[in-house]
Amino acid sequence: MKNRIILGAIVASVCSFALYLNNMKRYESATLTISRNQNNTQTVTEKNKQGKKQETSPTLEKITKKGNSKLATQIQKAMKNSHSYDVKVLDLKNSNNSAEVYNKKDKVNVSDSLKAFLLVGLYKEIEQQKIKTTDTLTPTASEVVKGDSTFTANTVYSLTYVRQNLMSKNSNTAANLLLNKLGKEQVNNIIKEMGTSETVISNKFGESVVGTTSAEDLAILMKSLYNGKFLGNYSNTVLTGLSTYSVKSPLVNKISNANIIQIGDNTSSVALVTTDKHSYVIAVTSQNNNSFAELGLEISTWFNQN
């Protein structure tokens, strides 16, 4: 009996020593990553040198809020299922009713939304008398985008016709004709001059990625058109053109009893919403537009109640 007790003690000691060595080895190869969650408390994640997680404490998604906290809460509620987004709301008459909520504040790849910036570029050139409204354009066979029935190669079109089809038909052929007429570099210079530094047109319209923009830039675009500071009298002309945009973004699908000017695509959207009480801009970028309709509804409901 006494021998069994001694043997048991020896086994226990060996196991304890082995466990100690294993913990020391794990400690020596571990690194600590410290992050802060939404409540500004620290969370520690331990990884070994090969990058494998050993033990992870739960973290909260970091979301920064600016402006009206109650409006920001509604934005966060609408975008709760989006893992990467930036939403900016501007009340154009009362800055206290503005807010920004994001968990990734960065420019995103976009397509059709850039047609709004292209339209601004066109009228900036007209304002500066570098282009005449009586000018004509003749597309070549390579410039007519496949499936675009609004244009035929080697046919002369007025600038007005091209501009109208840019919006009313969402024509990529019209967009590329204008881009070639203005010059991509010049359009990007005008975009930068407007203060929208994260917006760049880098490819032809009709490609999956035409360029980049951000929620901040989309908001600046609509605000500058509303107050007329960048384009003067042509601001209303651009807004009128945008009002004919033929593709309705999910962002405005559930907004009612309002005058809406909007444009968007699968990863971005911007809307100028005017009601009896408010004029406000909603700008959003995200990895997809799945939450855009709920976002528009939550924001419009909030404004209707305040």
XYZ file of C-alpha atoms in Angstrom:
306
model
C 0.000 0.000 0.000
C 2.822 2.352 0.913
C 4.579 1.604 -2.401
C 1.420 2.482 -4.338
C 1.207 5.851 -2.574
C 4.852 6.619 -3.393
C 4.359 5.557 -7.041
C 1.276 7.804 -7.334
C 3.184 10.771 -5.960
C 5.989 10.197 -8.468
C 3.524 10.060 -11.409
C 1.804 13.262 -10.253
C 5.133 15.041 -9.964
C 6.195 13.987 -13.468
C 2.880 15.192 -14.971
C 3.104 18.532 -13.170
C 6.641 19.072 -14.411
C 5.634 18.221 -18.006
C 2.738 20.666 -17.850
C 5.089 23.366 -16.483
C 7.527 22.846 -19.391
C 4.699 22.998 -21.923
C 3.398 26.299 -20.468
C 6.901 27.785 -20.448
C 7.377 26.832 -24.115
C 3.981 28.321 -24.989
C 4.803 31.515 -23.062
C 8.158 31.946 -24.809
C 6.601 31.650 -28.303
C 3.551 33.822 -27.635
C 2.858 37.403 -28.644
C 0.103 39.650 -27.357
C -2.087 41.872 -29.486
C -4.008 44.513 -27.550
C -6.987 46.278 -29.092
C -9.718 48.501 -27.730
C -13.378 47.782 -28.124
C -16.253 50.242 -28.380
C -16.278 50.843 -24.626
C -12.560 51.705 -24.671
C -11.656 48.578 -22.714
C -8.742 46.394 -23.686
C -9.017 42.944 -25.152
C -6.007 40.649 -25.339
C -5.473 38.110 -28.097
C -2.625 35.652 -27.719
C -0.913 34.240 -30.808
C 2.094 32.026 -31.328
C 4.888 32.993 -33.693
C 3.251 31.092 -36.537
C 0.215 33.422 -36.228
C -2.197 30.820 -34.868
C -4.675 32.091 -32.273
C -4.240 30.358 -28.948
C -6.897 32.140 -26.944
C -9.180 35.010 -27.913
C -11.430 37.179 -25.797
C -14.604 38.436 -27.531
C -14.265 41.908 -29.107
C -16.843 44.472 -30.157
C -16.857 45.938 -33.648
C -15.381 49.406 -33.489
C -17.780 52.089 -34.711
C -17.051 55.790 -34.477
C -19.944 58.219 -34.173
C -19.954 61.920 -34.989
C -22.735 64.465 -34.603
C -26.253 63.675 -33.431
C -26.018 60.562 -31.244
C -29.676 59.577 -31.674
C -29.425 59.715 -35.454
C -26.149 57.787 -35.269
C -27.911 55.062 -33.291
C -30.490 54.654 -36.064
C -27.719 54.423 -38.657
C -25.927 51.779 -36.634
C -29.168 49.842 -36.260
C -29.774 49.838 -40.007
C -26.208 48.760 -40.843
C -25.840 46.115 -38.130
C -25.422 43.313 -40.700
C -22.780 45.147 -42.749
C -19.190 44.330 -41.880
C -17.641 47.209 -43.808
C -19.430 50.528 -44.228
C -19.290 54.302 -43.970
C -22.446 56.402 -43.668
C -22.537 60.196 -43.633
C -25.743 62.193 -43.143
C -25.841 65.989 -43.509
C -28.795 68.126 -42.544
C -28.282 71.051 -44.929
C -30.230 73.460 -42.708
C -29.212 72.337 -39.225
C -25.796 70.795 -38.608
C -26.985 69.478 -35.235
C -29.002 66.898 -37.154
C -25.960 65.475 -38.943
C -24.052 62.286 -38.154
C -21.405 59.915 -39.419
C -21.097 56.246 -38.501
C -18.509 53.879 -39.904
C -16.534 50.772 -39.167
C -14.293 51.243 -42.191
C -13.605 54.786 -43.287
C -11.950 54.361 -46.675
C -12.533 54.817 -50.386
C -14.224 51.931 -52.202
C -14.365 50.628 -55.761
C -17.452 51.957 -57.559
C -18.986 52.279 -61.018
C -22.209 54.163 -61.815
C -21.924 56.634 -58.918
C -19.014 58.254 -60.750
C -21.388 59.451 -63.485
C -22.465 62.206 -61.104
C -18.870 63.452 -60.902
C -18.563 63.171 -64.679
C -21.641 65.375 -65.075
C -20.067 67.958 -62.757
C -16.923 67.828 -64.889
C -18.931 68.459 -68.049
C -20.665 71.545 -66.695
C -17.467 72.891 -65.157
C -15.938 72.852 -68.633
C -19.055 74.498 -70.070
C -18.963 77.129 -67.321
C -15.352 77.907 -68.194
C -16.276 77.986 -71.904
C -13.891 75.169 -72.779
C -16.797 73.210 -74.235
C -19.828 74.551 -76.076
C -23.320 73.232 -75.514
C -23.677 73.092 -79.308
C -20.793 70.619 -79.681
C -21.427 67.217 -81.260
C -19.941 63.774 -80.686
C -19.584 60.835 -83.052
C -18.932 57.437 -81.463
C -16.705 54.915 -83.174
C -17.609 51.232 -83.255
C -15.225 50.573 -80.360
C -16.851 53.318 -78.252
C -20.370 51.886 -78.455
C -20.781 49.617 -75.448
C -22.287 46.236 -76.258
C -26.041 46.179 -75.617
C -26.417 49.969 -75.684
C -29.155 50.608 -78.259
C -29.176 54.386 -77.732
C -26.099 54.905 -79.889
C -24.950 53.774 -83.333
C -21.364 53.916 -84.511
C -20.345 56.757 -86.861
C -23.546 58.715 -86.173
C -23.395 62.362 -85.089
C -25.087 63.168 -81.766
C -25.588 66.473 -80.010
C -23.961 67.047 -76.656
C -27.436 67.465 -75.178
C -28.500 64.030 -76.436
C -25.380 62.405 -74.985
C -25.814 64.138 -71.634
C -29.488 63.203 -71.401
C -28.770 59.530 -72.110
C -26.004 59.502 -69.530
C -28.684 59.873 -66.854
C -32.055 58.850 -68.313
C -30.687 55.647 -69.865
C -27.700 55.155 -67.552
C -25.709 54.836 -70.773
C -22.107 53.708 -70.481
C -21.552 54.716 -74.106
C -22.633 58.269 -73.269
C -20.367 58.254 -70.223
C -17.333 57.152 -72.229
C -18.052 59.681 -75.000
C -18.099 62.471 -72.419
C -15.032 61.104 -70.661
C -13.118 61.061 -73.945
C -14.377 64.531 -74.841
C -13.310 66.042 -71.521
C -10.247 63.909 -70.955
C -9.914 61.604 -67.962
C -7.105 63.649 -66.445
C -9.099 66.865 -66.689
C -12.168 65.271 -65.107
C -10.056 64.004 -62.219
C -8.545 67.468 -61.803
C -12.025 68.988 -61.563
C -13.041 66.323 -59.051
C -10.022 67.197 -56.914
C -10.749 70.917 -57.254
C -14.211 70.313 -55.811
C -12.582 68.937 -52.661
C -13.451 65.294 -53.294
C -9.912 63.968 -53.010
C -10.773 60.268 -52.637
C -12.690 60.119 -55.917
C -10.849 59.046 -59.058
C -12.068 57.790 -62.432
C -9.474 55.254 -63.551
C -11.233 52.968 -66.068
C -13.879 53.084 -68.775
C -17.541 53.021 -67.818
C -19.051 49.604 -68.307
C -16.262 47.843 -66.417
C -17.021 46.354 -63.017
C -14.732 48.901 -61.359
C -14.607 52.363 -62.915
C -12.794 54.070 -60.036
C -13.081 54.948 -56.375
C -15.015 57.256 -54.089
C -15.989 57.582 -50.433
C -19.056 58.481 -48.386
C -17.334 61.746 -47.488
C -16.850 62.666 -51.157
C -20.397 61.709 -52.130
C -21.721 63.941 -49.351
C -19.468 66.824 -50.455
C -20.710 66.389 -54.026
C -24.387 66.736 -53.123
C -23.795 69.519 -50.620
C -21.799 71.551 -53.151
C -24.552 71.136 -55.744
C -27.197 72.137 -53.187
C -25.438 75.327 -52.116
C -24.143 76.167 -55.613
C -20.654 77.096 -54.441
C -18.666 75.044 -56.961
C -20.732 75.284 -60.145
C -22.793 78.399 -59.525
C -25.903 78.493 -61.700
C -24.982 75.181 -63.319
C -25.496 73.411 -59.994
C -29.243 73.325 -60.582
C -28.636 72.029 -64.114
C -26.627 69.121 -62.732
C -29.250 68.403 -60.063
C -31.942 68.415 -62.743
C -29.883 65.933 -64.735
C -29.395 63.697 -61.714
C -33.141 63.798 -61.037
C -33.636 61.859 -64.299
C -31.251 59.056 -63.336
C -33.056 55.909 -64.405
C -31.770 53.353 -61.890
C -33.329 53.673 -58.455
C -30.887 52.891 -55.669
C -32.133 50.644 -52.825
C -31.168 53.541 -50.541
C -34.316 55.444 -51.536
C -36.701 52.535 -52.118
C -38.463 52.992 -48.770
C -38.335 56.790 -48.533
C -41.730 58.369 -49.146
C -43.299 61.840 -49.177
C -40.093 63.502 -50.300
C -38.393 64.939 -53.354
C -35.336 62.758 -54.017
C -32.315 63.209 -56.267
C -30.083 60.139 -56.180
C -27.505 57.957 -57.857
C -25.774 54.744 -56.817
C -24.417 51.310 -57.625
C -23.672 48.039 -55.819
C -21.248 49.526 -53.296
C -22.217 53.192 -52.983
C -25.128 55.590 -53.081
C -25.961 59.215 -52.379
C -29.316 60.975 -52.124
C -30.473 64.537 -51.627
C -33.807 64.306 -49.809
C -36.132 67.290 -49.422
C -39.298 67.310 -47.294
C -41.480 70.035 -45.841
C -39.233 70.218 -42.773
C -35.771 69.131 -43.881
C -33.233 69.001 -46.680
C -30.579 66.380 -46.039
C -27.966 64.234 -47.755
C -27.440 60.516 -47.180
C -24.155 59.107 -48.455
C -23.076 55.507 -47.976
C -20.358 53.112 -49.084
C -20.280 49.432 -48.186
C -19.160 46.024 -49.416
C -22.655 45.612 -50.889
C -25.983 47.446 -50.925
C -27.980 44.855 -48.956
C -28.610 47.248 -46.041
C -29.164 50.410 -48.082
C -32.981 50.219 -48.138
C -33.188 49.805 -44.362
C -30.698 52.635 -43.945
C -32.795 55.005 -46.032
C -35.937 54.036 -44.121
C -34.371 54.507 -40.670
C -32.892 57.895 -41.549
C -36.017 59.241 -43.250
C -38.184 58.048 -40.347
C -35.876 59.810 -37.886
C -36.055 63.084 -39.812
C -39.835 62.852 -40.111
C -40.067 62.548 -36.334
C -37.615 65.361 -35.531
